[in-house]
Tab-separated table of C-alpha atoms in Angstrom:
chain	number	residue	atom	x	y	z
A	1	ILE	CA	-108.343	-55.075	-130.306
A	2	MET	CA	-106.015	-57.158	-128.142
A	3	LEU	CA	-106.297	-57.927	-124.452
A	4	GLU	CA	-103.141	-57.958	-122.349
A	5	THR	CA	-101.944	-57.753	-118.760
A	6	ASP	CA	-98.655	-55.898	-119.208
A	7	ALA	CA	-99.818	-53.079	-116.945
A	8	PRO	CA	-99.414	-54.652	-113.488
A	9	PHE	CA	-101.114	-51.761	-111.685
A	10	LEU	CA	-104.093	-51.179	-114.015
A	11	THR	CA	-106.149	-53.990	-112.550
A	12	PRO	CA	-109.895	-54.225	-113.336
A	13	GLU	CA	-112.193	-52.613	-110.770
A	14	PRO	CA	-113.032	-55.653	-108.592
A	15	TRP	CA	-109.304	-56.250	-107.964
A	16	ARG	CA	-108.099	-52.624	-107.916
A	17	GLY	CA	-105.055	-52.268	-105.680
A	18	LYS	CA	-103.795	-55.774	-106.443
A	19	ARG	CA	-101.377	-56.856	-109.149
A	20	ASN	CA	-102.932	-57.405	-112.585
A	21	GLU	CA	-102.744	-61.019	-113.787
A	22	PRO	CA	-103.851	-62.984	-116.876
A	23	CYS	CA	-106.716	-64.516	-114.875
A	24	HIS	CA	-108.414	-61.084	-114.963
A	25	LEU	CA	-108.779	-61.109	-118.766
A	26	GLY	CA	-112.159	-62.823	-118.508
A	27	PHE	CA	-113.553	-59.857	-116.597
A	28	THR	CA	-112.124	-57.448	-119.171
A	29	ALA	CA	-113.541	-59.465	-122.082
A	30	ALA	CA	-116.964	-59.591	-120.403
A	31	ARG	CA	-116.901	-55.831	-119.810
A	32	ILE	CA	-116.047	-55.138	-123.457
A	33	ALA	CA	-118.831	-57.501	-124.539
A	34	GLY	CA	-121.308	-55.678	-122.308
A	35	ILE	CA	-120.325	-52.275	-123.660
A	36	LYS	CA	-120.559	-53.470	-127.270
A	37	GLY	CA	-123.706	-55.544	-126.691
A	38	ILE	CA	-122.153	-58.753	-128.030
A	39	PRO	CA	-121.475	-62.192	-126.508
A	40	THR	CA	-118.219	-62.569	-124.578
A	41	GLU	CA	-117.309	-65.471	-126.874
A	42	GLU	CA	-117.300	-63.040	-129.801
A	43	VAL	CA	-114.772	-60.854	-127.977
A	44	TRP	CA	-112.585	-63.923	-127.364
A	45	ARG	CA	-112.773	-64.938	-131.046
A	46	ALA	CA	-112.000	-61.426	-132.291
A	47	THR	CA	-109.076	-60.921	-129.927
A	48	ALA	CA	-107.672	-64.365	-130.770
A	49	ARG	CA	-107.800	-63.569	-134.507
A	50	THR	CA	-106.107	-60.223	-133.901
A	51	ALA	CA	-103.318	-61.812	-131.855
A	52	GLU	CA	-102.845	-64.576	-134.449
A	53	ALA	CA	-102.479	-62.017	-137.244
A	54	PHE	CA	-100.305	-59.597	-135.269
A	55	PHE	CA	-97.868	-62.237	-134.008
A	56	GLU	CA	-98.132	-64.371	-137.186
A	57	LEU	CA	-99.357	-67.397	-135.223
A	58	SER	CA	-101.215	-70.461	-136.409
A	59	PRO	CA	-104.901	-70.330	-135.418
A	60	LEU	CA	-105.424	-71.238	-131.762
């Protein structure tokens, strides 16, 4: 899974009606963590690894 903010009008619930921005990713990561029953840090690690592999980046 990757987290992104390319959809400017699909803002998370607390900010619905405003432009989506990268600062909202924390809310999205926390929501995913809550649904999956895992720590938010685990979501961050997993999404970082996915992005590194997909974009062929050095580890962050």
